[in-house]
Amino acid sequence: MNKNFILALVGIGIGGIGFGLITPVTVVLLEQNNAPSWITGTSAMIGYLSVVLFSGIAGRLIDKYNIRTALLYGLSIWMIGALLHVFWYVYPLLYVIKFFMGIGGTFVFVATEVVINNYSNDSNRGKNIGLYVVLLSIGIAMGTLLIWTIKFGSWVPFVIGAAIMLIVLIIQYILFEPITTDTNKTTPVKLSIKQIPLIGLAASLVYGLFEASVIVALPIYGLRNGFSSNDVSFFLASFVIGGIILGYLISAFSDNVSKFNLLLFIALKLGMFLLLPIVNANFYFLLAVFFLIGGIVPAFYTVGLNYTIEKVDKIYVAQANGHYIMMYGIGTIAGPLIGAGLIELDKENGYWIFSALLCFCFAAVFQILKRIRSL
């Protein structure tokens, strides 16, 4: 196994701690200080706007220069952004900080995924993408369990997040080597987003919407329905741990089956699970439900990415990754606003009903398209 491949996985795992800590802590702080829902939602949303604007740029820059440069710049920007979150209470500044940190996150994710795909093929890509998401999820789970450090001061979690990313930056700076890819030898023609499979783009969009909305909706849902901040921390951790266990199994399984059909099955199952919080709001029942939901949501991304990379020419992997993450970014822009807005509309059921309907629509639309194309 290549050293850079291992470093990318280790880096994203450690860095995931920071990813899982910063945004939930910001949401909790805003909620505890009675910030309006629109501020909570839009401040989270602005961080994802930079994903949309810079993901395509990241892919093209990797083609022009190299993966190492994009990775190191991304880690540096994210680290500085995490530290600047100590000024979370200055709302106009918080928007700027979120956008700035989002640029760093975009470069980190695009660079890491290009590394994974560069050292994968059709027989193991799903397993490798799944491993990448598992390690990221483990880091995120550990990050959510550090939310309690907020009791030592509102600034403490942000300093911890920045320190963690500094460790990753040092490791990658010392050990990560420049990668020579086909795109560094030959400058490819710009890849149009129209050349990427529609279901892959839709899967990335839906995943982004869920990931960004859950990280906002779950804390608000929990706190407004009588759960403590510790309970919210466990809800988020259960969601992420589900992705670690079930998400990897589904991703590895995708190497051996029709990825198109698997995405339809995932959408139907997720829609069913999303209706369960309406049935019972018991703490332990919800822990189990969020485990199942968290196990399936990441599969939208991993299976969709596996299918997308399988369908494009290898010379376009970096650009395809950029477009794919751009669609994820579009979903994440809408996610916080939708999540906060639906909880505001109906704190018990609104988010779950909308999310379930979205999954059922995804399955129905692509099942119909599949039948039309087979005629």
mmCIF file of C-alpha atoms in Angstrom:
data_model
loop_
_atom_site.group_PDB
_atom_site.id
_atom_site.type_symbol
_atom_site.label_atom_id
_atom_site.label_comp_id
_atom_site.label_asym_id
_atom_site.label_seq_id
_atom_site.Cartn_x
_atom_site.Cartn_y
_atom_site.Cartn_z
ATOM 1 C CA MET A 1 0.000 0.000 0.000
ATOM 2 C CA ASN A 2 1.432 3.394 -1.039
ATOM 3 C CA LYS A 3 2.754 5.714 1.698
ATOM 4 C CA ASN A 4 0.796 8.711 0.419
ATOM 5 C CA PHE A 5 -2.385 6.628 0.412
ATOM 6 C CA ILE A 6 -1.838 5.745 4.083
ATOM 7 C CA LEU A 7 -0.952 9.338 4.967
ATOM 8 C CA ALA A 8 -4.125 10.617 3.301
ATOM 9 C CA LEU A 9 -6.241 8.181 5.304
ATOM 10 C CA VAL A 10 -4.455 8.896 8.588
ATOM 11 C CA GLY A 11 -4.621 12.642 7.975
ATOM 12 C CA ILE A 12 -8.339 12.665 7.249
ATOM 13 C CA GLY A 13 -8.963 10.489 10.316
ATOM 14 C CA ILE A 14 -7.119 12.809 12.695
ATOM 15 C CA GLY A 15 -8.431 15.916 10.972
ATOM 16 C CA GLY A 16 -11.954 14.561 11.283
ATOM 17 C CA ILE A 17 -11.795 15.305 15.012
ATOM 18 C CA GLY A 18 -11.665 18.991 14.176
ATOM 19 C CA PHE A 19 -14.404 18.658 11.553
ATOM 20 C CA GLY A 20 -16.688 16.986 14.093
ATOM 21 C CA LEU A 21 -16.020 19.535 16.808
ATOM 22 C CA ILE A 22 -16.118 23.039 15.341
ATOM 23 C CA THR A 23 -19.559 23.265 13.699
ATOM 24 C CA PRO A 24 -21.608 21.458 16.421
ATOM 25 C CA VAL A 25 -19.970 23.590 19.115
ATOM 26 C CA THR A 26 -20.814 26.741 17.172
ATOM 27 C CA VAL A 27 -24.452 25.615 16.814
ATOM 28 C CA VAL A 28 -24.702 24.787 20.538
ATOM 29 C CA LEU A 29 -23.186 28.158 21.527
ATOM 30 C CA LEU A 30 -25.565 30.070 19.258
ATOM 31 C CA GLU A 31 -28.568 28.106 20.529
ATOM 32 C CA GLN A 32 -27.599 28.525 24.184
ATOM 33 C CA ASN A 33 -27.242 32.277 23.606
ATOM 34 C CA ASN A 34 -30.711 32.488 22.034
ATOM 35 C CA ALA A 35 -29.506 33.347 18.554
ATOM 36 C CA PRO A 36 -32.313 33.343 15.964
ATOM 37 C CA SER A 37 -32.580 30.144 13.920
ATOM 38 C CA TRP A 38 -31.802 32.052 10.726
ATOM 39 C CA ILE A 39 -28.413 33.090 12.100
ATOM 40 C CA THR A 40 -27.617 29.521 13.130
ATOM 41 C CA GLY A 41 -28.647 28.222 9.719
ATOM 42 C CA THR A 42 -27.044 30.874 7.539
ATOM 43 C CA SER A 43 -23.759 30.935 9.472
ATOM 44 C CA ALA A 44 -23.407 27.193 8.903
ATOM 45 C CA MET A 45 -24.510 27.594 5.290
ATOM 46 C CA ILE A 46 -21.898 30.229 4.437
ATOM 47 C CA GLY A 47 -19.127 27.793 5.277
ATOM 48 C CA TYR A 48 -20.395 25.510 2.545
ATOM 49 C CA LEU A 49 -20.751 28.265 -0.040
ATOM 50 C CA SER A 50 -16.969 28.235 -0.456
ATOM 51 C CA VAL A 51 -17.184 24.492 -1.219
ATOM 52 C CA VAL A 52 -19.338 25.264 -4.252
ATOM 53 C CA LEU A 53 -17.145 28.130 -5.409
ATOM 54 C CA PHE A 54 -13.748 26.496 -4.891
ATOM 55 C CA SER A 55 -14.200 22.733 -5.475
ATOM 56 C CA GLY A 56 -13.908 23.022 -9.258
ATOM 57 C CA ILE A 57 -10.917 25.313 -8.839
ATOM 58 C CA ALA A 58 -9.300 22.773 -6.505
ATOM 59 C CA GLY A 59 -9.583 20.013 -9.105
ATOM 60 C CA ARG A 60 -8.073 22.149 -11.861
ATOM 61 C CA LEU A 61 -5.231 23.352 -9.618
ATOM 62 C CA ILE A 62 -4.361 19.770 -8.738
ATOM 63 C CA ASP A 63 -4.179 19.022 -12.459
ATOM 64 C CA LYS A 64 -1.929 22.038 -13.027
ATOM 65 C CA TYR A 65 0.340 21.707 -9.969
ATOM 66 C CA ASN A 66 0.124 18.752 -7.553
ATOM 67 C CA ILE A 67 -1.927 17.176 -4.803
ATOM 68 C CA ARG A 68 0.560 17.914 -2.017
ATOM 69 C CA THR A 69 0.361 21.666 -2.536
ATOM 70 C CA ALA A 70 -3.441 21.691 -2.468
ATOM 71 C CA LEU A 71 -3.483 19.517 0.648
ATOM 72 C CA LEU A 72 -1.018 21.645 2.622
ATOM 73 C CA TYR A 73 -2.718 24.924 1.716
ATOM 74 C CA GLY A 74 -6.076 23.442 2.650
ATOM 75 C CA LEU A 75 -4.883 22.257 6.047
ATOM 76 C CA SER A 76 -3.287 25.629 6.788
ATOM 77 C CA ILE A 77 -6.402 27.607 5.898
ATOM 78 C CA TRP A 78 -8.686 25.289 7.888
ATOM 79 C CA MET A 79 -6.432 25.466 10.957
ATOM 80 C CA ILE A 80 -6.441 29.283 10.941
ATOM 81 C CA GLY A 81 -10.204 29.328 10.421
ATOM 82 C CA ALA A 82 -10.774 26.981 13.370
ATOM 83 C CA LEU A 83 -8.736 29.210 15.656
ATOM 84 C CA LEU A 84 -10.572 32.338 14.524
ATOM 85 C CA HIS A 85 -13.828 30.755 15.734
ATOM 86 C CA VAL A 86 -12.977 32.062 19.199
ATOM 87 C CA PHE A 87 -14.762 35.199 17.898
ATOM 88 C CA TRP A 88 -17.992 33.250 17.239
ATOM 89 C CA TYR A 89 -20.075 35.842 19.116
ATOM 90 C CA VAL A 90 -19.279 38.551 16.529
ATOM 91 C CA TYR A 91 -21.880 37.439 13.991
ATOM 92 C CA PRO A 92 -20.658 39.403 10.920
ATOM 93 C CA LEU A 93 -17.114 38.132 11.516
ATOM 94 C CA LEU A 94 -18.392 34.578 12.029
ATOM 95 C CA TYR A 95 -19.725 34.566 8.444
ATOM 96 C CA VAL A 96 -16.323 35.555 7.075
ATOM 97 C CA ILE A 97 -14.561 32.940 9.212
ATOM 98 C CA LYS A 98 -16.938 30.174 8.088
ATOM 99 C CA PHE A 99 -16.389 31.041 4.432
ATOM 100 C CA PHE A 100 -12.604 31.187 4.861
ATOM 101 C CA MET A 101 -12.446 27.847 6.677
ATOM 102 C CA GLY A 102 -14.654 26.286 4.013
ATOM 103 C CA ILE A 103 -12.007 27.035 1.382
ATOM 104 C CA GLY A 104 -9.471 25.044 3.377
ATOM 105 C CA GLY A 105 -11.879 22.155 3.868
ATOM 106 C CA THR A 106 -12.622 22.058 0.137
ATOM 107 C CA PHE A 107 -8.952 21.710 -0.789
ATOM 108 C CA VAL A 108 -8.424 19.034 1.878
ATOM 109 C CA PHE A 109 -11.341 16.882 0.718
ATOM 110 C CA VAL A 110 -10.681 17.195 -3.009
ATOM 111 C CA ALA A 111 -6.974 16.428 -2.566
ATOM 112 C CA THR A 112 -7.632 13.456 -0.285
ATOM 113 C CA GLU A 113 -10.246 11.933 -2.579
ATOM 114 C CA VAL A 114 -7.983 12.316 -5.605
ATOM 115 C CA VAL A 115 -5.278 10.420 -3.687
ATOM 116 C CA ILE A 116 -7.755 7.640 -2.844
ATOM 117 C CA ASN A 117 -8.983 7.354 -6.428
ATOM 118 C CA ASN A 118 -5.460 7.566 -7.835
ATOM 119 C CA TYR A 119 -4.488 4.391 -5.969
ATOM 120 C CA SER A 120 -7.777 2.526 -6.574
ATOM 121 C CA ASN A 121 -9.368 0.577 -9.409
ATOM 122 C CA ASP A 122 -12.821 -0.804 -10.191
ATOM 123 C CA SER A 123 -12.271 -3.846 -7.976
ATOM 124 C CA ASN A 124 -11.413 -1.981 -4.758
ATOM 125 C CA ARG A 125 -12.535 1.629 -5.173
ATOM 126 C CA GLY A 126 -15.694 1.186 -3.111
ATOM 127 C CA LYS A 127 -13.740 -0.456 -0.295
ATOM 128 C CA ASN A 128 -11.094 2.277 -0.334
ATOM 129 C CA ILE A 129 -13.639 5.103 -0.433
ATOM 130 C CA GLY A 130 -15.476 3.353 2.386
ATOM 131 C CA LEU A 131 -12.265 3.146 4.414
ATOM 132 C CA TYR A 132 -11.685 6.854 3.829
ATOM 133 C CA VAL A 133 -15.195 7.708 5.053
ATOM 134 C CA VAL A 134 -14.864 5.333 8.028
ATOM 135 C CA LEU A 135 -11.662 6.982 9.241
ATOM 136 C CA LEU A 136 -13.146 10.435 8.680
ATOM 137 C CA SER A 137 -16.255 9.366 10.577
ATOM 138 C CA ILE A 138 -14.211 7.991 13.479
ATOM 139 C CA GLY A 139 -12.496 11.357 13.738
ATOM 140 C CA ILE A 140 -15.813 13.212 13.529
ATOM 141 C CA ALA A 141 -17.314 10.957 16.224
ATOM 142 C CA MET A 142 -14.383 11.710 18.501
ATOM 143 C CA GLY A 143 -14.865 15.393 17.749
ATOM 144 C CA THR A 144 -18.546 15.350 18.722
ATOM 145 C CA LEU A 145 -17.621 13.677 22.015
ATOM 146 C CA LEU A 146 -15.394 16.679 22.780
ATOM 147 C CA ILE A 147 -18.317 19.094 22.764
ATOM 148 C CA TRP A 148 -18.272 18.917 26.578
ATOM 149 C CA THR A 149 -15.016 20.924 26.609
ATOM 150 C CA ILE A 150 -17.225 23.950 26.077
ATOM 151 C CA LYS A 151 -17.712 24.069 29.852
ATOM 152 C CA PHE A 152 -14.097 25.210 30.265
ATOM 153 C CA GLY A 153 -14.749 28.215 28.040
ATOM 154 C CA SER A 154 -16.393 28.930 24.704
ATOM 155 C CA TRP A 155 -12.952 29.314 23.110
ATOM 156 C CA VAL A 156 -11.510 25.968 24.285
ATOM 157 C CA PRO A 157 -13.036 23.642 21.614
ATOM 158 C CA PHE A 158 -11.816 25.910 18.824
ATOM 159 C CA VAL A 159 -8.251 25.946 20.124
ATOM 160 C CA ILE A 160 -8.382 22.143 20.382
ATOM 161 C CA GLY A 161 -9.630 21.902 16.774
ATOM 162 C CA ALA A 162 -6.865 24.174 15.500
ATOM 163 C CA ALA A 163 -4.197 22.268 17.446
ATOM 164 C CA ILE A 164 -5.378 18.955 15.977
ATOM 165 C CA MET A 165 -5.175 20.324 12.446
ATOM 166 C CA LEU A 166 -1.693 21.674 13.148
ATOM 167 C CA ILE A 167 -0.589 18.122 14.003
ATOM 168 C CA VAL A 168 -2.005 16.849 10.696
ATOM 169 C CA LEU A 169 -0.320 19.692 8.800
ATOM 170 C CA ILE A 170 3.089 18.868 10.301
ATOM 171 C CA ILE A 171 2.740 15.152 9.508
ATOM 172 C CA GLN A 172 1.742 15.787 5.896
ATOM 173 C CA TYR A 173 4.392 18.474 5.368
ATOM 174 C CA ILE A 174 7.180 16.148 6.502
ATOM 175 C CA LEU A 175 6.063 12.828 5.020
ATOM 176 C CA PHE A 176 3.708 13.428 2.082
ATOM 177 C CA GLU A 177 5.467 13.210 -1.295
ATOM 178 C CA PRO A 178 4.414 14.844 -4.604
ATOM 179 C CA ILE A 179 2.321 12.485 -6.715
ATOM 180 C CA THR A 180 2.874 12.187 -10.449
ATOM 181 C CA THR A 181 -0.444 11.502 -12.170
ATOM 182 C CA ASP A 182 -1.582 11.308 -15.772
ATOM 183 C CA THR A 183 -2.999 14.821 -15.478
ATOM 184 C CA ASN A 184 0.395 16.220 -14.472
ATOM 185 C CA LYS A 185 1.908 14.773 -17.654
ATOM 186 C CA THR A 186 -0.878 15.826 -20.002
ATOM 187 C CA THR A 187 -3.088 18.850 -19.520
ATOM 188 C CA PRO A 188 -6.639 17.532 -20.059
ATOM 189 C CA VAL A 189 -9.488 19.420 -21.646
ATOM 190 C CA LYS A 190 -11.829 20.954 -19.084
ATOM 191 C CA LEU A 191 -14.427 18.393 -18.004
ATOM 192 C CA SER A 192 -18.024 19.571 -18.323
ATOM 193 C CA ILE A 193 -20.374 18.762 -15.469
ATOM 194 C CA LYS A 194 -22.773 17.423 -18.113
ATOM 195 C CA GLN A 195 -20.338 14.554 -18.699
ATOM 196 C CA ILE A 196 -20.806 13.267 -15.144
ATOM 197 C CA PRO A 197 -23.616 10.728 -14.467
ATOM 198 C CA LEU A 198 -26.763 12.468 -13.216
ATOM 199 C CA ILE A 199 -27.440 9.979 -10.419
ATOM 200 C CA GLY A 200 -23.906 10.499 -9.106
ATOM 201 C CA LEU A 201 -24.392 14.265 -8.960
ATOM 202 C CA ALA A 202 -27.808 13.838 -7.333
ATOM 203 C CA ALA A 203 -26.399 11.420 -4.740
ATOM 204 C CA SER A 204 -23.690 13.925 -3.811
ATOM 205 C CA LEU A 205 -26.274 16.714 -3.591
ATOM 206 C CA VAL A 206 -28.568 14.673 -1.325
ATOM 207 C CA TYR A 207 -25.687 13.601 0.884
ATOM 208 C CA GLY A 208 -24.548 17.208 1.287
ATOM 209 C CA LEU A 209 -28.055 18.284 2.211
ATOM 210 C CA PHE A 210 -28.356 15.552 4.843
ATOM 211 C CA GLU A 211 -24.893 15.997 6.327
ATOM 212 C CA ALA A 212 -25.215 19.763 6.701
ATOM 213 C CA SER A 213 -28.824 19.723 7.882
ATOM 214 C CA VAL A 214 -28.336 16.954 10.449
ATOM 215 C CA ILE A 215 -25.395 18.701 12.102
ATOM 216 C CA VAL A 216 -27.647 21.750 12.586
ATOM 217 C CA ALA A 217 -31.066 20.112 12.989
ATOM 218 C CA LEU A 218 -30.069 17.450 15.521
ATOM 219 C CA PRO A 219 -28.724 19.869 18.178
ATOM 220 C CA ILE A 220 -31.736 22.190 17.767
ATOM 221 C CA TYR A 221 -34.166 19.246 17.672
ATOM 222 C CA GLY A 222 -32.645 17.759 20.812
ATOM 223 C CA LEU A 223 -32.417 20.957 22.842
ATOM 224 C CA ARG A 224 -35.941 22.100 21.927
ATOM 225 C CA ASN A 225 -37.463 18.721 22.756
ATOM 226 C CA GLY A 226 -36.104 18.464 26.278
ATOM 227 C CA PHE A 227 -32.757 16.731 25.733
ATOM 228 C CA SER A 228 -29.522 18.013 27.285
ATOM 229 C CA SER A 229 -26.369 19.093 25.443
ATOM 230 C CA ASN A 230 -24.788 15.777 26.525
ATOM 231 C CA ASP A 231 -27.733 13.902 24.978
ATOM 232 C CA VAL A 232 -27.221 15.859 21.763
ATOM 233 C CA SER A 233 -23.559 14.890 21.800
ATOM 234 C CA PHE A 234 -24.523 11.205 22.026
ATOM 235 C CA PHE A 235 -27.083 11.607 19.224
ATOM 236 C CA LEU A 236 -24.420 13.047 16.931
ATOM 237 C CA ALA A 237 -21.901 10.398 17.944
ATOM 238 C CA SER A 238 -24.431 7.609 17.293
ATOM 239 C CA PHE A 239 -25.137 9.091 13.851
ATOM 240 C CA VAL A 240 -21.433 9.137 12.996
ATOM 241 C CA ILE A 241 -20.690 5.686 14.448
ATOM 242 C CA GLY A 242 -23.450 4.262 12.260
ATOM 243 C CA GLY A 243 -21.548 5.595 9.257
ATOM 244 C CA ILE A 244 -18.376 3.956 10.522
ATOM 245 C CA ILE A 245 -19.868 0.486 10.780
ATOM 246 C CA LEU A 246 -22.681 0.270 8.237
ATOM 247 C CA GLY A 247 -21.248 2.852 5.859
ATOM 248 C CA TYR A 248 -18.074 0.877 5.264
ATOM 249 C CA LEU A 249 -19.963 -2.384 4.706
ATOM 250 C CA ILE A 250 -22.234 -0.760 2.127
ATOM 251 C CA SER A 251 -19.296 0.903 0.349
ATOM 252 C CA ALA A 252 -17.316 -2.341 0.139
ATOM 253 C CA PHE A 253 -20.446 -4.167 -1.042
ATOM 254 C CA SER A 254 -20.841 -1.658 -3.895
ATOM 255 C CA ASP A 255 -17.762 -3.101 -5.657
ATOM 256 C CA ASN A 256 -19.707 -6.291 -6.392
ATOM 257 C CA VAL A 257 -23.197 -5.069 -7.366
ATOM 258 C CA SER A 258 -24.952 -2.539 -9.583
ATOM 259 C CA LYS A 259 -24.187 0.802 -7.968
ATOM 260 C CA PHE A 260 -27.208 2.379 -9.656
ATOM 261 C CA ASN A 261 -29.613 -0.151 -8.121
ATOM 262 C CA LEU A 262 -27.844 0.062 -4.775
ATOM 263 C CA LEU A 263 -28.407 3.835 -4.661
ATOM 264 C CA LEU A 264 -32.136 3.303 -5.234
ATOM 265 C CA PHE A 265 -32.264 0.721 -2.437
ATOM 266 C CA ILE A 266 -30.342 3.058 -0.103
ATOM 267 C CA ALA A 267 -32.821 5.879 -0.757
ATOM 268 C CA LEU A 268 -35.847 3.707 0.049
ATOM 269 C CA LYS A 269 -34.366 2.296 3.260
ATOM 270 C CA LEU A 270 -33.211 5.694 4.483
ATOM 271 C CA GLY A 271 -36.656 7.171 3.836
ATOM 272 C CA MET A 272 -38.188 4.485 6.056
ATOM 273 C CA PHE A 273 -35.707 5.046 8.888
ATOM 274 C CA LEU A 274 -36.185 8.822 8.780
ATOM 275 C CA LEU A 275 -39.845 8.393 9.728
ATOM 276 C CA LEU A 276 -39.011 6.503 12.947
ATOM 277 C CA PRO A 277 -38.323 9.563 15.182
ATOM 278 C CA ILE A 278 -41.969 10.497 14.621
ATOM 279 C CA VAL A 279 -43.027 7.159 16.106
ATOM 280 C CA ASN A 280 -41.035 7.332 19.346
ATOM 281 C CA ALA A 281 -38.923 10.060 20.966
ATOM 282 C CA ASN A 282 -37.371 7.875 23.675
ATOM 283 C CA PHE A 283 -33.655 8.650 24.140
ATOM 284 C CA TYR A 284 -32.422 5.080 23.659
ATOM 285 C CA PHE A 285 -34.761 4.453 20.728
ATOM 286 C CA LEU A 286 -33.458 7.600 19.040
ATOM 287 C CA LEU A 287 -29.872 6.501 19.635
ATOM 288 C CA ALA A 288 -30.611 3.318 17.668
ATOM 289 C CA VAL A 289 -32.484 5.201 14.936
ATOM 290 C CA PHE A 290 -29.697 7.756 14.471
ATOM 291 C CA PHE A 291 -27.213 4.884 14.264
ATOM 292 C CA LEU A 292 -29.188 3.399 11.357
ATOM 293 C CA ILE A 293 -29.695 6.754 9.639
ATOM 294 C CA GLY A 294 -26.025 7.619 10.068
ATOM 295 C CA GLY A 295 -25.074 4.253 8.611
ATOM 296 C CA ILE A 296 -26.980 4.851 5.383
ATOM 297 C CA VAL A 297 -26.559 8.594 4.723
ATOM 298 C CA PRO A 298 -22.796 8.383 3.876
ATOM 299 C CA ALA A 299 -23.525 5.613 1.370
ATOM 300 C CA PHE A 300 -25.138 8.222 -0.882
ATOM 301 C CA TYR A 301 -21.723 9.844 -1.142
ATOM 302 C CA THR A 302 -19.454 6.792 -1.285
ATOM 303 C CA VAL A 303 -21.536 4.705 -3.690
ATOM 304 C CA GLY A 304 -22.294 7.758 -5.825
ATOM 305 C CA LEU A 305 -18.599 8.667 -6.003
ATOM 306 C CA ASN A 306 -17.647 5.076 -6.843
ATOM 307 C CA TYR A 307 -20.205 5.056 -9.663
ATOM 308 C CA THR A 308 -19.071 8.476 -10.932
ATOM 309 C CA ILE A 309 -15.344 7.679 -11.049
ATOM 310 C CA GLU A 310 -16.137 4.355 -12.712
ATOM 311 C CA LYS A 311 -17.894 6.186 -15.542
ATOM 312 C CA VAL A 312 -15.323 8.924 -16.309
ATOM 313 C CA ASP A 313 -11.921 8.670 -17.983
ATOM 314 C CA LYS A 314 -9.080 8.381 -15.462
ATOM 315 C CA ILE A 315 -7.433 11.551 -16.784
ATOM 316 C CA TYR A 316 -10.451 13.495 -15.483
ATOM 317 C CA VAL A 317 -10.465 12.056 -11.939
ATOM 318 C CA ALA A 318 -9.389 15.306 -10.240
ATOM 319 C CA GLN A 319 -11.916 17.423 -12.144
ATOM 320 C CA ALA A 320 -14.671 14.841 -11.626
ATOM 321 C CA ASN A 321 -13.907 14.886 -7.899
ATOM 322 C CA GLY A 322 -14.118 18.668 -7.990
ATOM 323 C CA HIS A 323 -17.531 18.662 -9.684
ATOM 324 C CA TYR A 324 -18.764 15.924 -7.373
ATOM 325 C CA ILE A 325 -17.773 17.882 -4.266
ATOM 326 C CA MET A 326 -19.320 21.003 -5.802
ATOM 327 C CA MET A 327 -22.695 19.242 -5.871
ATOM 328 C CA TYR A 328 -22.103 18.187 -2.278
ATOM 329 C CA GLY A 329 -21.439 21.848 -1.517
ATOM 330 C CA ILE A 330 -24.714 22.940 -3.113
ATOM 331 C CA GLY A 331 -26.510 20.457 -0.886
ATOM 332 C CA THR A 332 -24.701 21.709 2.188
ATOM 333 C CA ILE A 333 -25.677 25.309 1.413
ATOM 334 C CA ALA A 334 -29.353 24.385 1.461
ATOM 335 C CA GLY A 335 -28.990 21.918 4.347
ATOM 336 C CA PRO A 336 -28.563 24.231 7.367
ATOM 337 C CA LEU A 337 -31.355 26.559 6.212
ATOM 338 C CA ILE A 338 -33.721 23.664 5.574
ATOM 339 C CA GLY A 339 -32.790 21.891 8.809
ATOM 340 C CA ALA A 340 -33.188 24.953 11.037
ATOM 341 C CA GLY A 341 -36.301 26.121 9.177
ATOM 342 C CA LEU A 342 -38.109 22.781 9.425
ATOM 343 C CA ILE A 343 -37.358 22.476 13.152
ATOM 344 C CA GLU A 344 -38.678 26.039 13.567
ATOM 345 C CA LEU A 345 -41.837 25.052 11.670
ATOM 346 C CA ASP A 346 -42.432 21.826 13.610
ATOM 347 C CA LYS A 347 -39.853 20.981 16.270
ATOM 348 C CA GLU A 348 -40.928 17.335 16.537
ATOM 349 C CA ASN A 349 -41.790 16.100 13.045
ATOM 350 C CA GLY A 350 -41.004 18.685 10.362
ATOM 351 C CA TYR A 351 -37.423 17.694 9.550
ATOM 352 C CA TRP A 352 -38.079 13.950 9.516
ATOM 353 C CA ILE A 353 -41.107 14.114 7.204
ATOM 354 C CA PHE A 354 -39.326 16.332 4.670
ATOM 355 C CA SER A 355 -36.181 14.168 4.676
ATOM 356 C CA ALA A 356 -38.120 10.947 4.183
ATOM 357 C CA LEU A 357 -40.045 12.428 1.259
ATOM 358 C CA LEU A 358 -36.774 13.569 -0.322
ATOM 359 C CA CYS A 359 -35.436 9.998 -0.231
ATOM 360 C CA PHE A 360 -38.610 8.525 -1.695
ATOM 361 C CA CYS A 361 -38.571 11.121 -4.500
ATOM 362 C CA PHE A 362 -34.909 10.310 -5.274
ATOM 363 C CA ALA A 363 -35.731 6.604 -5.620
ATOM 364 C CA ALA A 364 -38.863 7.239 -7.685
ATOM 365 C CA VAL A 365 -37.261 9.713 -10.122
ATOM 366 C CA PHE A 366 -34.265 7.536 -10.952
ATOM 367 C CA GLN A 367 -36.335 4.364 -11.137
ATOM 368 C CA ILE A 368 -38.519 6.104 -13.735
ATOM 369 C CA LEU A 369 -35.448 7.381 -15.628
ATOM 370 C CA LYS A 370 -33.982 3.890 -15.611
ATOM 371 C CA ARG A 371 -37.151 2.432 -17.147
ATOM 372 C CA ILE A 372 -37.364 5.164 -19.778
ATOM 373 C CA ARG A 373 -33.759 4.603 -20.856
ATOM 374 C CA SER A 374 -34.266 0.829 -21.068
ATOM 375 C CA LEU A 375 -37.194 1.221 -23.460
#
